[in-house]
Amino acid sequence: MVNRMQQTHLSDTEVARRLGVSRPTVWRWTREGNFPRPVRLGPATTRWRLADIEEWETGKSGGDAA
């Protein structure tokens, strides 16, 4: 059975793989404010909400790309 957190949150590695970029690129976009902010789930656990990533992807495909 798939953990509910895994269904709704992605690690930096999973985000990078999904978008075809490197992990440092994901973090750079985040720092620059060009990407959804991650959520901290624990002291050493940071994840992105899948819904936020999907919304960001939709905005990029809608011609809002910078």
PDB file of C-alpha atoms in Angstrom:
ATOM      1  CA  MET A   1       0.000   0.000   0.000  1.00  0.00           C
ATOM      2  CA  VAL A   2       1.299   3.466  -0.902  1.00  0.00           C
ATOM      3  CA  ASN A   3       1.791   5.873   1.989  1.00  0.00           C
ATOM      4  CA  ARG A   4      -0.587   8.845   1.770  1.00  0.00           C
ATOM      5  CA  MET A   5       2.332  11.291   2.181  1.00  0.00           C
ATOM      6  CA  GLN A   6       3.998   9.787  -0.878  1.00  0.00           C
ATOM      7  CA  GLN A   7       0.849  10.450  -2.891  1.00  0.00           C
ATOM      8  CA  THR A   8       0.614  14.122  -1.972  1.00  0.00           C
ATOM      9  CA  HIS A   9       4.231  15.199  -1.372  1.00  0.00           C
ATOM     10  CA  LEU A  10       7.379  14.925  -3.483  1.00  0.00           C
ATOM     11  CA  SER A  11      11.034  15.017  -2.473  1.00  0.00           C
ATOM     12  CA  ASP A  12      13.511  17.270  -4.271  1.00  0.00           C
ATOM     13  CA  THR A  13      14.722  14.205  -6.186  1.00  0.00           C
ATOM     14  CA  GLU A  14      11.185  13.349  -7.289  1.00  0.00           C
ATOM     15  CA  VAL A  15      10.452  16.950  -8.286  1.00  0.00           C
ATOM     16  CA  ALA A  16      13.680  17.156 -10.290  1.00  0.00           C
ATOM     17  CA  ARG A  17      12.940  13.872 -12.055  1.00  0.00           C
ATOM     18  CA  ARG A  18       9.370  14.950 -12.831  1.00  0.00           C
ATOM     19  CA  LEU A  19      10.558  18.232 -14.371  1.00  0.00           C
ATOM     20  CA  GLY A  20      13.696  16.907 -16.058  1.00  0.00           C
ATOM     21  CA  VAL A  21      16.047  19.193 -14.128  1.00  0.00           C
ATOM     22  CA  SER A  22      18.687  18.760 -11.433  1.00  0.00           C
ATOM     23  CA  ARG A  23      18.055  18.950  -7.689  1.00  0.00           C
ATOM     24  CA  PRO A  24      20.129  22.158  -7.418  1.00  0.00           C
ATOM     25  CA  THR A  25      17.878  23.733 -10.072  1.00  0.00           C
ATOM     26  CA  VAL A  26      14.778  22.931  -8.000  1.00  0.00           C
ATOM     27  CA  TRP A  27      16.351  24.574  -4.947  1.00  0.00           C
ATOM     28  CA  ARG A  28      17.593  27.569  -6.971  1.00  0.00           C
ATOM     29  CA  TRP A  29      14.105  28.162  -8.431  1.00  0.00           C
ATOM     30  CA  THR A  30      12.720  27.939  -4.901  1.00  0.00           C
ATOM     31  CA  ARG A  31      15.248  30.456  -3.535  1.00  0.00           C
ATOM     32  CA  GLU A  32      14.551  32.832  -6.427  1.00  0.00           C
ATOM     33  CA  GLY A  33      10.797  32.662  -5.793  1.00  0.00           C
ATOM     34  CA  ASN A  34      10.083  31.125  -9.208  1.00  0.00           C
ATOM     35  CA  PHE A  35       8.777  27.849  -7.825  1.00  0.00           C
ATOM     36  CA  PRO A  36       6.337  26.674  -5.154  1.00  0.00           C
ATOM     37  CA  ARG A  37       7.654  26.769  -1.598  1.00  0.00           C
ATOM     38  CA  PRO A  38       8.279  23.406   0.028  1.00  0.00           C
ATOM     39  CA  VAL A  39       6.781  22.365   3.347  1.00  0.00           C
ATOM     40  CA  ARG A  40       8.806  21.072   6.265  1.00  0.00           C
ATOM     41  CA  LEU A  41       7.398  17.773   7.527  1.00  0.00           C
ATOM     42  CA  GLY A  42      10.112  17.192  10.119  1.00  0.00           C
ATOM     43  CA  PRO A  43      13.580  18.330  11.199  1.00  0.00           C
ATOM     44  CA  ALA A  44      15.245  16.768   8.152  1.00  0.00           C
ATOM     45  CA  THR A  45      12.246  16.294   5.850  1.00  0.00           C
ATOM     46  CA  THR A  46      11.264  18.896   3.269  1.00  0.00           C
ATOM     47  CA  ARG A  47       8.734  18.107   0.566  1.00  0.00           C
ATOM     48  CA  TRP A  48       6.726  19.858  -2.128  1.00  0.00           C
ATOM     49  CA  ARG A  49       2.966  19.429  -2.291  1.00  0.00           C
ATOM     50  CA  LEU A  50       2.047  17.615  -5.496  1.00  0.00           C
ATOM     51  CA  ALA A  51      -0.932  19.956  -5.969  1.00  0.00           C
ATOM     52  CA  ASP A  52       1.408  22.982  -5.880  1.00  0.00           C
ATOM     53  CA  ILE A  53       3.711  21.399  -8.471  1.00  0.00           C
ATOM     54  CA  GLU A  54       0.775  20.557 -10.738  1.00  0.00           C
ATOM     55  CA  GLU A  55      -0.570  24.101 -10.444  1.00  0.00           C
ATOM     56  CA  TRP A  56       2.879  25.512 -11.266  1.00  0.00           C
ATOM     57  CA  GLU A  57       3.128  23.194 -14.298  1.00  0.00           C
ATOM     58  CA  THR A  58      -0.292  24.308 -15.510  1.00  0.00           C
ATOM     59  CA  GLY A  59       0.728  27.957 -15.240  1.00  0.00           C
ATOM     60  CA  LYS A  60       3.948  27.286 -17.183  1.00  0.00           C
ATOM     61  CA  SER A  61       2.087  25.547 -20.009  1.00  0.00           C
ATOM     62  CA  GLY A  62      -0.466  28.367 -20.148  1.00  0.00           C
ATOM     63  CA  GLY A  63       2.050  30.812 -21.572  1.00  0.00           C
ATOM     64  CA  ASP A  64       3.004  32.416 -18.268  1.00  0.00           C
ATOM     65  CA  ALA A  65       6.622  31.278 -18.604  1.00  0.00           C
ATOM     66  CA  ALA A  66       9.159  33.907 -17.769  1.00  0.00           C
TER      67      ALA A  66
END
